[in-house]
Coordinates of C-alpha atoms and ligand atoms in Angstrom, one line a residue:
M1 CA -133.8 -128.7 155.6
K2 CA -131.2 -131.4 156.4
L3 CA -132.2 -134.4 154.4
L4 CA -130.6 -137.9 154.6
V5 CA -131.4 -140.1 151.6
T6 CA -130.5 -143.9 151.6
G7 CA -129.9 -145.7 148.3
G8 CA -129.3 -142.4 146.5
A9 CA -126.9 -144.0 143.9
G10 CA -129.6 -146.2 142.5
F11 CA -132.2 -145.4 139.9
I12 CA -135.0 -143.6 141.9
G13 CA -132.8 -142.3 144.7
S14 CA -130.5 -140.6 142.3
A15 CA -133.4 -139.0 140.4
F16 CA -134.7 -137.8 143.7
I17 CA -131.3 -136.2 144.6
R18 CA -130.9 -134.6 141.1
L19 CA -134.4 -133.1 141.3
A20 CA -133.9 -131.9 144.9
L21 CA -130.6 -130.2 144.1
Q22 CA -131.9 -128.6 140.9
S23 CA -134.0 -126.3 143.1
P24 CA -132.2 -123.4 144.8
E25 CA -133.7 -124.5 148.1
D26 CA -131.7 -124.1 151.2
L27 CA -131.0 -127.9 151.5
T28 CA -128.2 -130.0 153.0
L29 CA -128.4 -133.5 151.5
G30 CA -126.6 -136.6 152.6
N31 CA -126.7 -139.9 150.7
I32 CA -125.9 -143.3 152.4
D33 CA -125.3 -146.0 149.8
A34 CA -123.3 -149.2 149.9
L35 CA -122.7 -149.1 146.1
T36 CA -124.0 -152.6 145.3
Y37 CA -124.2 -153.7 141.7
A38 CA -127.2 -151.3 141.4
G39 CA -125.5 -148.3 143.0
N40 CA -123.6 -146.1 140.5
L41 CA -122.0 -142.8 141.4
E42 CA -122.1 -141.9 137.7
N43 CA -125.8 -141.3 138.2
L44 CA -124.9 -138.4 140.5
A45 CA -122.1 -136.9 138.4
S46 CA -124.2 -133.7 137.9
V47 CA -124.5 -133.0 141.6
S48 CA -121.4 -134.5 143.2
A49 CA -119.6 -131.1 143.3
D50 CA -122.6 -129.3 144.8
P51 CA -121.5 -128.0 148.3
R52 CA -125.0 -128.9 149.7
Y53 CA -124.3 -132.6 148.9
T54 CA -122.3 -135.3 150.9
F55 CA -121.9 -139.0 150.1
F56 CA -121.5 -141.6 152.8
K57 CA -120.5 -145.1 151.6
A58 CA -122.2 -147.4 154.2
D59 CA -124.3 -150.5 154.4
I60 CA -127.7 -149.7 156.0
A61 CA -127.7 -153.1 157.7
D62 CA -124.5 -152.2 159.5
A63 CA -125.8 -150.7 162.7
A64 CA -122.5 -149.1 163.7
A65 CA -122.0 -147.5 160.3
V66 CA -125.6 -146.1 160.2
E67 CA -125.2 -144.8 163.8
A68 CA -122.0 -142.9 162.8
V69 CA -123.7 -141.2 159.8
V70 CA -126.9 -140.3 161.7
A71 CA -124.9 -139.1 164.7
S72 CA -122.7 -136.8 162.7
F73 CA -125.2 -135.6 160.1
Q74 CA -128.2 -135.2 162.4
P75 CA -130.8 -135.2 159.7
E76 CA -134.2 -133.5 160.0
A77 CA -135.6 -136.1 157.7
I78 CA -134.7 -139.5 156.3
V79 CA -136.0 -140.7 152.9
H80 CA -135.3 -144.4 152.7
F81 CA -134.9 -145.8 149.2
A82 CA -132.0 -148.3 149.7
A83 CA -133.1 -151.8 148.8
E84 CA -132.4 -154.9 146.9
S85 CA -135.0 -154.1 144.4
H86 CA -135.2 -156.8 141.7
V87 CA -137.8 -159.7 142.0
D88 CA -135.7 -162.1 139.8
R89 CA -132.6 -161.6 141.9
S90 CA -134.7 -162.1 145.1
I91 CA -135.8 -165.5 143.6
H92 CA -132.3 -166.6 143.0
S93 CA -130.8 -165.2 146.2
P94 CA -133.2 -164.1 148.9
E95 CA -130.7 -163.6 151.7
P96 CA -129.3 -160.2 150.8
V97 CA -132.9 -159.0 150.1
I98 CA -134.0 -159.8 153.6
R99 CA -130.9 -158.4 155.1
T100 CA -131.0 -155.1 153.3
N101 CA -134.8 -154.6 153.0
F102 CA -135.9 -155.8 156.4
N103 CA -132.8 -155.6 158.7
G104 CA -131.5 -152.5 157.0
T105 CA -134.9 -150.7 157.5
F106 CA -134.8 -151.8 161.1
T107 CA -131.3 -150.4 161.6
L108 CA -132.3 -147.0 160.1
L109 CA -135.5 -146.8 162.2
E110 CA -133.5 -147.5 165.3
A111 CA -131.0 -144.8 164.5
A112 CA -133.8 -142.4 163.8
R113 CA -135.4 -143.3 167.1
R114 CA -132.2 -142.8 169.1
H115 CA -131.5 -139.5 167.5
K116 CA -135.2 -138.3 167.5
T117 CA -135.1 -137.7 163.7
P118 CA -138.2 -135.5 163.1
R119 CA -139.4 -137.2 159.9
F120 CA -139.0 -140.6 158.2
V121 CA -140.4 -141.6 154.7
H122 CA -140.1 -145.3 153.9
V123 CA -140.2 -145.9 150.1
S124 CA -142.1 -149.0 149.2
T125 CA -144.0 -150.7 146.4
D126 CA -147.4 -151.7 145.2
E127 CA -146.1 -155.3 144.9
V128 CA -146.9 -155.8 148.6
Y129 CA -150.6 -156.1 147.6
G130 CA -149.8 -159.1 145.4
S131 CA -151.7 -159.9 142.2
I132 CA -155.0 -158.2 141.9
D133 CA -157.9 -159.5 139.8
E134 CA -159.8 -157.2 137.3
P135 CA -161.5 -154.9 137.9
H136 CA -160.3 -154.3 141.5
E137 CA -157.7 -151.7 142.5
A138 CA -155.9 -151.7 145.9
D139 CA -156.3 -148.7 148.2
E140 CA -154.0 -148.3 151.2
H141 CA -156.2 -150.7 153.3
Y142 CA -156.0 -153.6 150.8
P143 CA -154.6 -156.8 152.4
L144 CA -150.9 -157.5 151.9
R145 CA -150.3 -160.6 149.9
A146 CA -146.7 -160.5 148.8
S147 CA -145.6 -163.2 146.3
S148 CA -141.8 -163.0 146.1
P149 CA -139.0 -162.7 148.7
Y150 CA -138.6 -159.1 147.4
S151 CA -142.2 -158.1 147.9
A152 CA -142.4 -160.0 151.3
S153 CA -139.3 -158.1 152.5
K154 CA -140.9 -154.8 151.5
A155 CA -144.2 -155.7 153.2
G156 CA -142.4 -156.7 156.3
S157 CA -140.4 -153.4 156.3
D158 CA -143.5 -151.4 155.7
L159 CA -145.2 -152.9 158.8
L160 CA -142.0 -152.4 160.8
A161 CA -141.9 -148.7 159.8
L162 CA -145.5 -148.2 160.7
S163 CA -145.0 -149.9 164.1
Y164 CA -142.5 -147.2 164.9
F165 CA -145.3 -144.7 164.5
T166 CA -147.8 -146.7 166.6
T167 CA -145.3 -147.7 169.3
Y168 CA -142.8 -144.8 169.5
K169 CA -144.9 -142.0 167.9
M170 CA -142.3 -141.5 165.3
N171 CA -143.3 -139.3 162.3
V172 CA -143.2 -142.1 159.7
S173 CA -145.0 -142.3 156.4
V174 CA -144.9 -145.2 153.9
T175 CA -145.2 -144.7 150.1
R176 CA -146.2 -147.6 147.7
A177 CA -145.4 -146.8 144.1
S178 CA -146.2 -148.8 140.9
N179 CA -143.5 -149.8 138.4
N180 CA -141.1 -147.0 137.6
Y181 CA -139.2 -146.3 134.4
G182 CA -136.9 -143.6 133.1
P183 CA -133.2 -142.8 132.6
Y184 CA -130.5 -144.4 134.7
Q185 CA -132.5 -147.6 135.5
F186 CA -130.3 -150.7 135.8
P187 CA -131.0 -152.9 132.7
E188 CA -132.4 -155.8 134.6
K189 CA -136.0 -154.5 135.0
L190 CA -138.4 -154.8 132.0
I191 CA -138.1 -151.4 130.3
P192 CA -134.4 -150.7 130.4
L193 CA -133.5 -154.4 129.7
M194 CA -135.7 -154.4 126.6
I195 CA -134.4 -151.1 125.4
A196 CA -130.8 -152.1 125.9
N197 CA -131.4 -155.4 124.1
A198 CA -133.3 -153.8 121.3
L199 CA -130.6 -151.2 120.7
D200 CA -128.1 -154.1 120.5
G201 CA -130.4 -156.2 118.2
K202 CA -130.6 -159.0 120.9
H203 CA -133.6 -161.1 121.8
L204 CA -136.2 -159.6 124.1
P205 CA -137.1 -162.3 126.7
V206 CA -140.8 -162.1 127.5
Y207 CA -141.9 -164.2 130.5
G208 CA -144.9 -166.5 130.0
D209 CA -147.6 -165.1 127.7
G210 CA -146.6 -161.5 128.2
M211 CA -150.1 -160.5 129.3
Q212 CA -149.1 -159.6 132.8
I213 CA -150.2 -156.0 133.7
R214 CA -148.1 -153.3 135.3
D215 CA -149.0 -149.7 135.9
W216 CA -146.1 -147.5 134.7
L217 CA -144.9 -144.4 136.5
Y218 CA -142.3 -142.0 135.2
V219 CA -139.5 -141.8 137.8
D220 CA -139.6 -138.0 138.2
D221 CA -143.4 -138.2 138.9
H222 CA -142.6 -140.7 141.6
C223 CA -139.9 -138.4 143.1
R224 CA -142.3 -135.5 143.1
A225 CA -144.9 -137.7 144.9
I226 CA -142.3 -138.7 147.6
R227 CA -141.4 -135.0 148.1
A228 CA -145.1 -134.2 148.5
V229 CA -145.4 -137.0 151.2
L230 CA -142.2 -135.8 152.9
D231 CA -143.6 -132.2 153.1
S232 CA -147.3 -132.9 153.8
G233 CA -148.0 -136.6 154.3
R234 CA -149.4 -137.6 157.6
A235 CA -147.6 -139.6 160.2
G236 CA -148.5 -143.3 160.4
E237 CA -150.1 -143.2 156.9
V238 CA -149.5 -145.1 153.7
Y239 CA -149.7 -143.4 150.3
N240 CA -150.1 -145.3 147.1
I241 CA -148.4 -143.7 144.0
G242 CA -149.6 -144.9 140.7
G243 CA -148.9 -143.9 137.1
S244 CA -152.5 -144.4 135.9
R245 CA -151.1 -146.3 132.9
A246 CA -151.8 -150.0 133.0
L247 CA -150.3 -152.0 130.1
P248 CA -149.7 -155.6 129.4
N249 CA -145.9 -156.3 129.2
I250 CA -146.1 -157.4 125.5
E251 CA -147.5 -154.0 124.6
V252 CA -144.7 -152.3 126.4
V253 CA -142.2 -154.5 124.5
Q254 CA -143.9 -153.8 121.1
R255 CA -143.7 -150.0 121.8
I256 CA -140.0 -150.3 122.6
L257 CA -139.4 -152.2 119.4
A258 CA -141.3 -149.5 117.4
A259 CA -139.3 -146.7 119.2
T260 CA -136.0 -148.4 118.5
G261 CA -136.9 -149.3 114.9
Q262 CA -136.4 -153.1 115.5
P263 CA -138.5 -156.0 114.3
E264 CA -141.0 -158.0 116.4
S265 CA -139.0 -161.1 115.5
L266 CA -136.6 -160.1 118.3
I267 CA -139.4 -161.1 120.9
Q268 CA -138.6 -164.4 122.5
Y269 CA -141.2 -166.0 124.8
V270 CA -139.4 -167.7 127.7
T271 CA -140.4 -169.7 130.8
D272 CA -142.4 -167.7 133.2
R273 CA -141.1 -166.3 136.5
P274 CA -142.0 -168.5 139.5
G275 CA -144.8 -166.9 141.5
H276 CA -145.3 -164.3 138.8
D277 CA -148.0 -161.7 139.8
R278 CA -150.5 -161.4 137.0
R279 CA -151.7 -157.8 137.6
Y280 CA -150.8 -154.9 139.8
A281 CA -153.4 -152.1 140.2
I282 CA -153.6 -149.4 142.8
T283 CA -155.6 -146.2 143.3
S284 CA -153.7 -143.0 144.1
D285 CA -156.8 -141.1 145.2
K286 CA -155.4 -140.5 148.7
I287 CA -152.2 -138.8 147.8
E288 CA -154.0 -136.8 145.1
R289 CA -156.7 -135.7 147.5
E290 CA -154.3 -134.9 150.4
T291 CA -151.3 -133.3 148.6
G292 CA -152.6 -132.3 145.2
W293 CA -149.9 -134.5 143.5
K294 CA -150.8 -136.1 140.1
P295 CA -148.5 -137.8 137.5
Q296 CA -147.5 -135.3 134.9
V297 CA -145.6 -137.4 132.3
E298 CA -147.7 -139.4 129.8
F299 CA -146.3 -142.9 129.0
E300 CA -145.6 -142.1 125.3
A301 CA -143.6 -139.0 126.2
G302 CA -141.8 -140.8 129.1
L303 CA -140.9 -143.8 127.0
S304 CA -139.6 -141.7 124.1
E305 CA -137.5 -139.7 126.6
T306 CA -136.2 -142.9 128.1
V307 CA -135.3 -144.6 124.8
G308 CA -133.5 -141.4 123.8
W309 CA -131.5 -141.4 127.0
Y310 CA -130.4 -145.0 126.6
R311 CA -129.5 -144.4 122.9
G312 CA -127.4 -141.4 124.0
N313 CA -125.7 -143.2 126.9
A314 CA -124.2 -146.3 125.4
G315 CA -121.1 -145.9 127.7
W316 CA -123.3 -145.9 130.8
I317 CA -125.0 -149.1 129.6
A318 CA -121.6 -150.7 128.8
N319 CA -120.2 -149.9 132.3
V320 CA -123.1 -151.3 134.2
R321 CA -123.2 -154.4 132.0
S322 CA -119.7 -155.5 133.0
G323 CA -118.7 -158.9 134.4
A324 CA -121.2 -159.4 137.3
Y325 CA -124.1 -158.4 135.0
R326 CA -123.2 -161.2 132.5
E327 CA -123.2 -163.7 135.4
F328 CA -126.7 -162.6 136.5
Y329 CA -127.9 -162.6 132.9
D330 CA -126.7 -166.1 132.2
K331 CA -128.2 -167.4 135.6
N332 CA -131.6 -165.7 135.0
Y333 CA -132.1 -166.3 131.3
G334 CA -129.8 -169.3 130.5
G335 CA -131.9 -172.4 129.7
R336 CA -135.2 -170.6 130.2
Ligands
NAD401 P1 -132.0 -149.7 142.7 O1 -131.8 -151.1 142.8 O2 -131.8 -149.0 141.4 O3 -131.1 -148.9 143.8 C1 -131.0 -149.4 145.1 C2 -129.9 -148.6 145.7 O4 -129.7 -149.0 147.1 C3 -128.5 -148.8 145.1 O5 -127.8 -147.5 144.9 C4 -127.8 -149.7 146.0 O6 -126.3 -149.5 146.0 C5 -128.4 -149.3 147.4 N1 -128.3 -150.4 148.4 C6 -128.6 -151.7 148.2 N2 -128.4 -152.3 149.3 C7 -127.8 -151.4 150.2 C8 -127.4 -151.5 151.6 N3 -127.4 -152.7 152.2 N4 -126.9 -150.4 152.2 C9 -126.9 -149.2 151.5 N5 -127.3 -149.1 150.2 C10 -127.8 -150.2 149.6 O7 -133.5 -149.5 143.2 P2 -134.6 -148.4 142.8 O8 -135.4 -149.0 141.6 O9 -134.0 -147.1 142.7 O10 -135.6 -148.5 144.0 C11 -135.5 -147.6 145.1 C12 -136.6 -147.9 146.1 O11 -137.9 -147.8 145.5 C13 -136.6 -149.4 146.7 O12 -136.9 -149.3 148.0 C14 -137.7 -150.1 145.9 O13 -138.2 -151.1 146.7 C15 -138.7 -148.9 145.7 N6 -139.5 -149.1 144.5 C16 -139.0 -149.3 143.3 C17 -139.8 -149.4 142.2 C18 -139.3 -149.6 140.8 O14 -140.0 -149.8 139.8 N7 -137.9 -149.6 140.6 C19 -141.2 -149.2 142.3 C20 -141.7 -149.0 143.6 C21 -140.9 -148.9 144.7
TYD402 P1 -139.8 -156.1 136.5 O1 -139.3 -154.9 135.7 O2 -138.8 -157.1 137.0 O3 -140.7 -155.5 137.6 P2 -141.7 -156.3 138.7 O4 -141.5 -157.7 138.5 O5 -141.2 -155.7 140.0 O6 -143.0 -155.8 138.3 O7 -140.8 -156.8 135.5 C1 -142.0 -156.1 135.0 C2 -142.8 -157.2 134.3 O8 -142.1 -157.6 133.1 C3 -143.1 -158.4 135.1 O9 -144.4 -158.9 134.8 C4 -142.1 -159.4 134.6 C5 -141.8 -159.0 133.2 N1 -140.5 -159.3 132.6 C6 -140.3 -160.0 131.4 O10 -141.3 -160.5 130.8 N2 -139.1 -160.3 131.0 C7 -138.0 -159.8 131.6 O11 -136.8 -160.1 131.2 C8 -138.1 -159.0 132.8 C9 -137.0 -158.5 133.6 C10 -139.4 -158.8 133.3

């Protein structure tokens, strides 16, 4: 199998690559990544010397660069992770989000069409369904009601990817996962930000009343689900991937404080995020029925593993929290 991954230096893409190369499988794996603030080759240190692995530094929205990689590598499958992935950043600066998430997906689909790439998996999010009232859960036919520039860009790119199945009969599947957590996640998303702040004894900024609900999925469970879809998902189909663990944000934060031995007085309620989705909820019946995949990692075990990882990797946190991170932090949290 000759597999081309995009965004493999990020949180989920790097976990996917590490898992794929852990197996002795006959695999040639290429990774296209532009190394934005979220892309970090340290995440791939354990596999960088593997002869089955090649890194291509390229921007997926640069058609000539993508063409050069796809023409030389000739993948049998593309698994597309690369994205601007953070809602708060998409609120402050939507332009790079639309460029990478929509135009970048278009550029990749076009290269795959020209080179007749046999398989394309587009990695997306449950956020495309928008906020869902109790007691409903979205299946794959639920209407798309994206709230942020991030989720709108993902909804648009999902539809574009599916149109390449309908129009050009390309073998495309789309996955929509719930909120991921685990080692190597950039400390701007809820769980790694709160762990990093708690370990430093800093305030934990909770948006609004903290009663928003997210469904937590351990990153390796997500990667196993993507692999299942790559291997046996059907063309033109969408697969939801949920963690089956819905929790209000404040409970997640309290568990992080307990796991790091810090007091609840570190919690600071701050002004809510504009357009904040109250609740995400999906059903993963389809992927479970069709591929046999199920999440394996309980939230308690996954969170304890994750806190342990951040505790043991202070150098990684310090590196990714250098200058540009400070600017984002001040812009997002200053005066909130
Ligand atoms: P991330 O922000 O950690 O990593 C994104 C990676 O993409 C980085 O390595 C970055 O350098 C790269 N990238 C960004 N713009 C690029 C460009 N123009 N060209 C090439 N590379 C570029 O993101 P993540 O959390 O690993 O998310 C991966 C995918 O999974 C995204 O498509 C995201 O929408 C989706 N997803 C994420 C979650 C989550 O909870 N994190 C949940 C569901 C779906
Ligand atoms: P986030 O990790 O940004 O993921 P998403 O918005 O894509 O679900 O946020 C998860 C939840 O945590 C969301 O309801 C917003 C909330 N949140 C905070 O309360 N404080 C924070 O500092 C961050 C980053 C998120």
